[in-house]
Amino acid sequence: MRQIETHKCFGGSVSVWEHESDVLLCTMRFSIFLPPQTNQGAVPFITFLSGLTCTHDNFTTKAGAYSEAAKLGIAIIAPDTSPRGDHVPDDEDSYDFGKGAGFYLNASQELWARHYQMEDYIVKELNDIVCRNFSLLPDKQGLCGHSMGGHGALTLYFKYPNQYKSVSAFSPIVAPSQVPWGHKAFKGYLGDDETLWVNHDAAALVLKAKNAQNNNEILIDQGLADPFLQEQLKPEIFEQACQSANQKLRLRLHEGYDHSYYFIQSFINDHIAHHVMCLK
Amino acid sequence: MRQIETHKCFGGSVSVWEHESDVLLCTMRFSIFLPPQTNQGAVPFITFLSGLTCTHDNFTTKAGAYSEAAKLGIAIIAPDTSPRGDHVPDDEDSYDFGKGAGFYLNASQELWARHYQMEDYIVKELNDIVCRNFSLLPDKQGLCGHSMGGHGALTLYFKYPNQYKSVSAFSPIVAPSQVPWGHKAFKGYLGDDETLWVNHDAAALVLKAKNAQNNNEILIDQGLADPFLQEQLKPEIFEQACQSANQKLRLRLHEGYDHSYYFIQSFINDHIAHHVMCLK
């Protein structure tokens, strides 16, 4: 693992690391913010999963999260959104498939299965790396994400309840089986058998997961001026599913806010406080 | 003037605008954050001048300033750092001269004088545009800047005391006549006559300006792990000059912090509070 850059920030540090991934068979980068409290011992942490077209860099430079994380003593990991490198297959005409669009699942289809194993990368390999190398509490970790990364955060939270104790999302894709972004990704990575798709669909998973959960509330923020709201995001589907599953959900709809990092920075402090409270 | 983008942010809005500059003879962009208080009337404002290689975008996306600006009810303008466009001359081998390096002065030397008039652009043209188009209080404005932009903020503050009532800076070039970045810029834009350089040197200007000032304290933050500290920044020269001039200065030196926007975001709230207090 090689340190690409490091900066003191709010009394803690933000650094970018590069490593060879055995799961994705390529070189990957992630950032980590360590709050000043790591000087006194291990701290809880959040992994923030970014959206389509993003790398680790978008959250790291634009989310404005580190002030509150430093105050509350929580670390934040920001991984990349797909495998990378010239040898990794891509759909160059698509911003929503291939590189920058790994969808946080393990692909099974030829061409994609060799490298696109983002679920195993996030849940296993990267988790092992950060817990081994930094002063983190593996039993006190949560997931947060934006858009495609909100899909990742919610689905991995439901699938790995022993690993993730808290979850929140901004503008998440909550029902990918029912929207164009999800159709395209699932068809490409998982194939035509739609019965397999529900294993990667938050609105389907919450119904199965109801007994496995730790009873923490889920926090979701959604902007009402988000151009993807009607066609791709459809938070009402997830709200309905949570009601059926008795999953506590705090869905906040915000007049005038869009899909950008300006929306994220406006409410990120509430998400950090939410995770700190759940992970106590 | 054309709006390039706009986003709701912390209850206010951040937007990017493009306009034809009569002073620079090219198309320019700037961003403006308007806090929610503009709904109740005009607000004070800060112009943030960025450093070498930057555009309006660096501060806008990376500084994390808008939370505090929304809370305290102050607008922030972020201009570009030089004229732009294929027809504008550049020194393509230099990151510290030509495009991205306008040094907030009016060039007098052939080749550069036609377009590089950043002092008049910031103080006159852009100021007129923003005051005419947005709900701002022209009598309650301050300057903040980073590195080359810290130089711009301090020098324009001293030269236009009736326009700017508050000033602060991160890692400013305080004595450009005495450091390599300044030598190169002043020689190129102003020529070999060094007696003209002091008109654009904060450490020289503070000595002349002592009777003209409004007695507000100047706030400067400087990281001690800044790689440019010893050779280019030299805050001790300005500290000494302020003492001679009876100019109140709060110079804060921060262990471990570098020259990046992670340093700026760590202390930007103090700068915003400083301006709000001075502009009251």
CSV table of N, CA, C and O in Angstrom, one decimal, chain A residues 78-144:
chain,number,residue,atom,x,y,z
A,78,ALA,N,-13.4,6.6,1.7
A,78,ALA,CA,-14.1,6.9,0.4
A,78,ALA,C,-13.4,6.0,-0.6
A,78,ALA,O,-12.3,6.4,-1.1
A,79,PRO,N,-14.0,4.9,-1.0
A,79,PRO,CA,-13.4,4.0,-2.1
A,79,PRO,C,-13.8,4.6,-3.5
A,79,PRO,O,-14.6,5.5,-3.6
A,80,ASP,N,-13.2,3.9,-4.5
A,80,ASP,CA,-13.5,4.2,-5.9
A,80,ASP,C,-14.8,3.4,-6.2
A,80,ASP,O,-15.3,2.6,-5.4
A,81,THR,N,-15.4,3.7,-7.4
A,81,THR,CA,-16.7,3.1,-7.7
A,81,THR,C,-16.6,1.9,-8.7
A,81,THR,O,-17.7,1.4,-9.0
A,82,SER,N,-15.4,1.6,-9.1
A,82,SER,CA,-15.3,0.4,-10.0
A,82,SER,C,-13.8,0.0,-10.1
A,82,SER,O,-13.0,0.8,-9.6
A,83,PRO,N,-13.5,-1.1,-10.7
A,83,PRO,CA,-12.1,-1.4,-11.0
A,83,PRO,C,-11.6,-0.4,-12.0
A,83,PRO,O,-12.4,0.2,-12.7
A,84,ARG,N,-10.3,-0.3,-12.0
A,84,ARG,CA,-9.6,0.8,-12.9
A,84,ARG,C,-8.4,0.2,-13.6
A,84,ARG,O,-7.8,-0.8,-13.2
A,85,GLY,N,-8.1,0.8,-14.7
A,85,GLY,CA,-6.9,0.4,-15.4
A,85,GLY,C,-7.2,0.1,-16.9
A,85,GLY,O,-8.3,-0.2,-17.2
A,86,ASP,N,-6.2,0.3,-17.7
A,86,ASP,CA,-6.4,0.1,-19.2
A,86,ASP,C,-6.7,-1.3,-19.5
A,86,ASP,O,-7.4,-1.6,-20.6
A,87,HIS,N,-6.4,-2.3,-18.7
A,87,HIS,CA,-6.7,-3.7,-18.9
A,87,HIS,C,-8.1,-4.1,-18.5
A,87,HIS,O,-8.5,-5.2,-18.7
A,88,VAL,N,-8.8,-3.2,-17.8
A,88,VAL,CA,-10.1,-3.5,-17.3
A,88,VAL,C,-11.1,-3.1,-18.4
A,88,VAL,O,-11.1,-2.0,-18.9
A,89,PRO,N,-12.0,-4.1,-18.7
A,89,PRO,CA,-13.0,-3.8,-19.7
A,89,PRO,C,-13.9,-2.6,-19.3
A,89,PRO,O,-14.2,-2.4,-18.2
A,90,ASP,N,-14.4,-1.9,-20.3
A,90,ASP,CA,-15.3,-0.8,-20.1
A,90,ASP,C,-16.3,-0.7,-21.2
A,90,ASP,O,-16.1,-1.3,-22.3
A,91,ASP,N,-17.4,0.0,-20.9
A,91,ASP,CA,-18.3,0.4,-21.9
A,91,ASP,C,-18.1,1.9,-22.2
A,91,ASP,O,-18.7,2.7,-21.5
A,92,GLU,N,-17.3,2.2,-23.1
A,92,GLU,CA,-16.8,3.6,-23.2
A,92,GLU,C,-17.9,4.6,-23.6
A,92,GLU,O,-17.8,5.8,-23.3
A,93,ASP,N,-19.0,4.1,-24.2
A,93,ASP,CA,-20.1,5.1,-24.5
A,93,ASP,C,-21.1,5.3,-23.4
A,93,ASP,O,-22.0,6.1,-23.5
A,94,SER,N,-20.9,4.6,-22.3
A,94,SER,CA,-21.8,4.7,-21.2
A,94,SER,C,-21.2,5.3,-19.9
A,94,SER,O,-20.1,4.9,-19.5
A,95,TYR,N,-21.9,6.3,-19.3
A,95,TYR,CA,-21.4,6.8,-18.0
A,95,TYR,C,-22.0,5.9,-16.9
A,95,TYR,O,-21.5,6.0,-15.8
A,96,ASP,N,-23.0,5.1,-17.3
A,96,ASP,CA,-23.7,4.3,-16.2
A,96,ASP,C,-23.5,2.8,-16.3
A,96,ASP,O,-24.3,2.0,-15.8
A,97,PHE,N,-22.4,2.4,-17.0
A,97,PHE,CA,-22.0,1.0,-17.0
A,97,PHE,C,-20.5,0.9,-17.2
A,97,PHE,O,-19.9,1.7,-18.0
A,98,GLY,N,-19.9,-0.1,-16.6
A,98,GLY,CA,-18.4,-0.2,-16.8
A,98,GLY,C,-17.7,0.7,-15.7
A,98,GLY,O,-18.1,0.8,-14.6
A,99,LYS,N,-16.6,1.2,-16.2
A,99,LYS,CA,-15.8,2.0,-15.2
A,99,LYS,C,-16.6,3.2,-14.7
A,99,LYS,O,-17.3,3.9,-15.4
A,100,GLY,N,-16.4,3.4,-13.4
A,100,GLY,CA,-17.1,4.5,-12.7
A,100,GLY,C,-18.6,4.1,-12.4
A,100,GLY,O,-19.3,4.9,-11.9
A,101,ALA,N,-18.9,2.8,-12.6
A,101,ALA,CA,-20.3,2.4,-12.5
A,101,ALA,C,-20.3,0.9,-12.1
A,101,ALA,O,-21.0,0.1,-12.7
A,102,GLY,N,-19.6,0.5,-11.0
A,102,GLY,CA,-19.5,-0.9,-10.6
A,102,GLY,C,-20.7,-1.4,-9.9
A,102,GLY,O,-20.8,-2.6,-9.7
A,103,PHE,N,-21.6,-0.5,-9.4
A,103,PHE,CA,-22.8,-0.9,-8.7
A,103,PHE,C,-22.7,-1.7,-7.5
A,103,PHE,O,-23.6,-2.3,-7.0
A,104,TYR,N,-21.5,-1.9,-7.0
A,104,TYR,CA,-21.2,-2.5,-5.7
A,104,TYR,C,-21.8,-3.9,-5.6
A,104,TYR,O,-22.4,-4.4,-4.6
A,105,LEU,N,-21.6,-4.7,-6.7
A,105,LEU,CA,-22.1,-6.0,-6.8
A,105,LEU,C,-21.0,-6.9,-7.4
A,105,LEU,O,-20.0,-6.3,-8.0
A,106,ASN,N,-21.1,-8.2,-7.3
A,106,ASN,CA,-20.2,-9.1,-8.0
A,106,ASN,C,-20.8,-9.6,-9.3
A,106,ASN,O,-21.8,-10.3,-9.4
A,107,ALA,N,-20.1,-9.1,-10.4
A,107,ALA,CA,-20.7,-9.5,-11.8
A,107,ALA,C,-20.5,-11.0,-12.0
A,107,ALA,O,-19.5,-11.6,-11.6
A,108,SER,N,-21.4,-11.6,-12.7
A,108,SER,CA,-21.3,-13.0,-13.1
A,108,SER,C,-21.2,-13.2,-14.6
A,108,SER,O,-20.8,-14.3,-15.0
A,109,GLN,N,-21.4,-12.1,-15.4
A,109,GLN,CA,-21.4,-12.3,-16.8
A,109,GLN,C,-20.0,-12.2,-17.4
A,109,GLN,O,-19.2,-11.4,-17.0
A,110,GLU,N,-19.8,-13.0,-18.4
A,110,GLU,CA,-18.5,-13.0,-19.1
A,110,GLU,C,-18.1,-11.6,-19.5
A,110,GLU,O,-19.0,-10.7,-19.7
A,111,LEU,N,-16.9,-11.3,-19.6
A,111,LEU,CA,-16.3,-10.0,-19.9
A,111,LEU,C,-16.2,-9.2,-18.6
A,111,LEU,O,-15.2,-8.5,-18.4
A,112,TRP,N,-17.3,-9.2,-17.8
A,112,TRP,CA,-17.3,-8.3,-16.6
A,112,TRP,C,-16.9,-9.1,-15.3
A,112,TRP,O,-16.4,-8.5,-14.4
A,113,ALA,N,-17.1,-10.4,-15.2
A,113,ALA,CA,-16.9,-11.1,-14.0
A,113,ALA,C,-15.5,-11.1,-13.5
A,113,ALA,O,-15.2,-11.1,-12.3
A,114,ARG,N,-14.5,-11.0,-14.4
A,114,ARG,CA,-13.1,-11.1,-13.9
A,114,ARG,C,-12.7,-10.0,-13.0
A,114,ARG,O,-12.1,-10.2,-12.0
A,115,HIS,N,-13.2,-8.8,-13.4
A,115,HIS,CA,-12.7,-7.6,-12.6
A,115,HIS,C,-13.8,-7.0,-11.8
A,115,HIS,O,-13.6,-6.4,-10.7
A,116,TYR,N,-15.1,-7.0,-12.2
A,116,TYR,CA,-16.1,-6.3,-11.6
A,116,TYR,C,-16.7,-7.1,-10.4
A,116,TYR,O,-17.8,-7.7,-10.5
A,117,GLN,N,-16.0,-7.0,-9.3
A,117,GLN,CA,-16.4,-7.7,-8.0
A,117,GLN,C,-16.4,-6.7,-6.9
A,117,GLN,O,-15.7,-6.9,-5.9
A,118,MET,N,-17.1,-5.7,-7.1
A,118,MET,CA,-17.1,-4.5,-6.1
A,118,MET,C,-17.7,-4.9,-4.8
A,118,MET,O,-17.2,-4.3,-3.7
A,119,GLU,N,-18.6,-5.8,-4.7
A,119,GLU,CA,-19.2,-6.2,-3.4
A,119,GLU,C,-18.1,-6.8,-2.5
A,119,GLU,O,-17.9,-6.4,-1.4
A,120,ASP,N,-17.4,-7.8,-3.1
A,120,ASP,CA,-16.3,-8.5,-2.3
A,120,ASP,C,-15.2,-7.5,-2.0
A,120,ASP,O,-14.6,-7.6,-0.9
A,121,TYR,N,-14.9,-6.6,-2.9
A,121,TYR,CA,-13.9,-5.6,-2.7
A,121,TYR,C,-14.2,-4.7,-1.5
A,121,TYR,O,-13.4,-4.6,-0.6
A,122,ILE,N,-15.4,-4.2,-1.5
A,122,ILE,CA,-15.8,-3.2,-0.4
A,122,ILE,C,-15.9,-4.0,0.9
A,122,ILE,O,-15.4,-3.6,2.0
A,123,VAL,N,-16.7,-5.1,0.9
A,123,VAL,CA,-17.1,-5.8,2.2
A,123,VAL,C,-15.9,-6.5,2.8
A,123,VAL,O,-15.7,-6.6,4.0
A,124,LYS,N,-15.1,-7.2,1.9
A,124,LYS,CA,-14.0,-8.0,2.4
A,124,LYS,C,-12.6,-7.3,2.3
A,124,LYS,O,-12.0,-6.9,3.2
A,125,GLU,N,-12.1,-7.2,1.0
A,125,GLU,CA,-10.7,-6.8,0.8
A,125,GLU,C,-10.4,-5.4,1.4
A,125,GLU,O,-9.5,-5.3,2.2
A,126,LEU,N,-11.2,-4.4,1.0
A,126,LEU,CA,-10.9,-3.1,1.5
A,126,LEU,C,-11.1,-3.0,3.0
A,126,LEU,O,-10.3,-2.3,3.7
A,127,ASN,N,-12.1,-3.6,3.4
A,127,ASN,CA,-12.4,-3.6,4.9
A,127,ASN,C,-11.2,-4.2,5.7
A,127,ASN,O,-10.8,-3.7,6.7
A,128,ASP,N,-10.7,-5.3,5.2
A,128,ASP,CA,-9.5,-5.9,5.8
A,128,ASP,C,-8.3,-5.0,5.8
A,128,ASP,O,-7.6,-4.8,6.8
A,129,ILE,N,-8.1,-4.3,4.7
A,129,ILE,CA,-7.0,-3.4,4.5
A,129,ILE,C,-7.1,-2.3,5.5
A,129,ILE,O,-6.1,-1.9,6.2
A,130,VAL,N,-8.2,-1.6,5.6
A,130,VAL,CA,-8.3,-0.4,6.4
A,130,VAL,C,-8.3,-0.8,7.9
A,130,VAL,O,-7.7,-0.1,8.7
A,131,CYS,N,-8.9,-1.9,8.2
A,131,CYS,CA,-8.9,-2.3,9.7
A,131,CYS,C,-7.5,-2.8,10.1
A,131,CYS,O,-7.2,-2.6,11.3
A,132,ARG,N,-6.8,-3.3,9.2
A,132,ARG,CA,-5.4,-3.8,9.5
A,132,ARG,C,-4.4,-2.6,9.6
A,132,ARG,O,-3.5,-2.6,10.4
A,133,ASN,N,-4.6,-1.6,8.8
A,133,ASN,CA,-3.7,-0.5,8.7
A,133,ASN,C,-4.0,0.8,9.5
A,133,ASN,O,-3.1,1.6,9.7
A,134,PHE,N,-5.2,0.9,9.9
A,134,PHE,CA,-5.6,2.2,10.6
A,134,PHE,C,-6.3,1.8,11.9
A,134,PHE,O,-6.7,0.7,12.2
A,135,SER,N,-6.3,2.9,12.8
A,135,SER,CA,-6.8,2.7,14.1
A,135,SER,C,-8.4,2.8,14.1
A,135,SER,O,-9.0,3.8,14.5
A,136,LEU,N,-9.0,1.7,13.6
A,136,LEU,CA,-10.5,1.7,13.5
A,136,LEU,C,-11.1,0.6,14.3
A,136,LEU,O,-10.4,-0.5,14.6
A,137,LEU,N,-12.4,0.7,14.6
A,137,LEU,CA,-13.1,-0.3,15.4
A,137,LEU,C,-14.0,-1.1,14.4
A,137,LEU,O,-15.0,-0.6,13.9
A,138,PRO,N,-13.6,-2.3,14.0
A,138,PRO,CA,-14.3,-3.1,13.0
A,138,PRO,C,-15.8,-3.3,13.4
A,138,PRO,O,-16.7,-3.5,12.5
A,139,ASP,N,-16.0,-3.4,14.7
A,139,ASP,CA,-17.4,-3.6,15.2
A,139,ASP,C,-18.3,-2.4,15.2
A,139,ASP,O,-19.5,-2.5,15.5
A,140,LYS,N,-17.7,-1.3,14.9
A,140,LYS,CA,-18.5,0.0,14.9
A,140,LYS,C,-18.3,0.7,13.6
A,140,LYS,O,-17.6,1.7,13.4
A,141,GLN,N,-18.9,0.1,12.5
A,141,GLN,CA,-18.8,0.7,11.2
A,141,GLN,C,-20.2,0.8,10.5
A,141,GLN,O,-21.1,0.0,10.7
A,142,GLY,N,-20.3,1.8,9.7
A,142,GLY,CA,-21.5,2.1,9.0
A,142,GLY,C,-21.3,2.4,7.5
A,142,GLY,O,-20.1,2.5,7.1
A,143,LEU,N,-22.3,2.4,6.8
A,143,LEU,CA,-22.2,2.7,5.3
A,143,LEU,C,-23.1,3.9,5.0
A,143,LEU,O,-24.2,4.1,5.5
A,144,CYS,N,-22.5,4.8,4.2
A,144,CYS,CA,-23.3,5.9,3.7
A,144,CYS,C,-23.0,6.0,2.2
A,144,CYS,O,-22.0,5.5,1.7
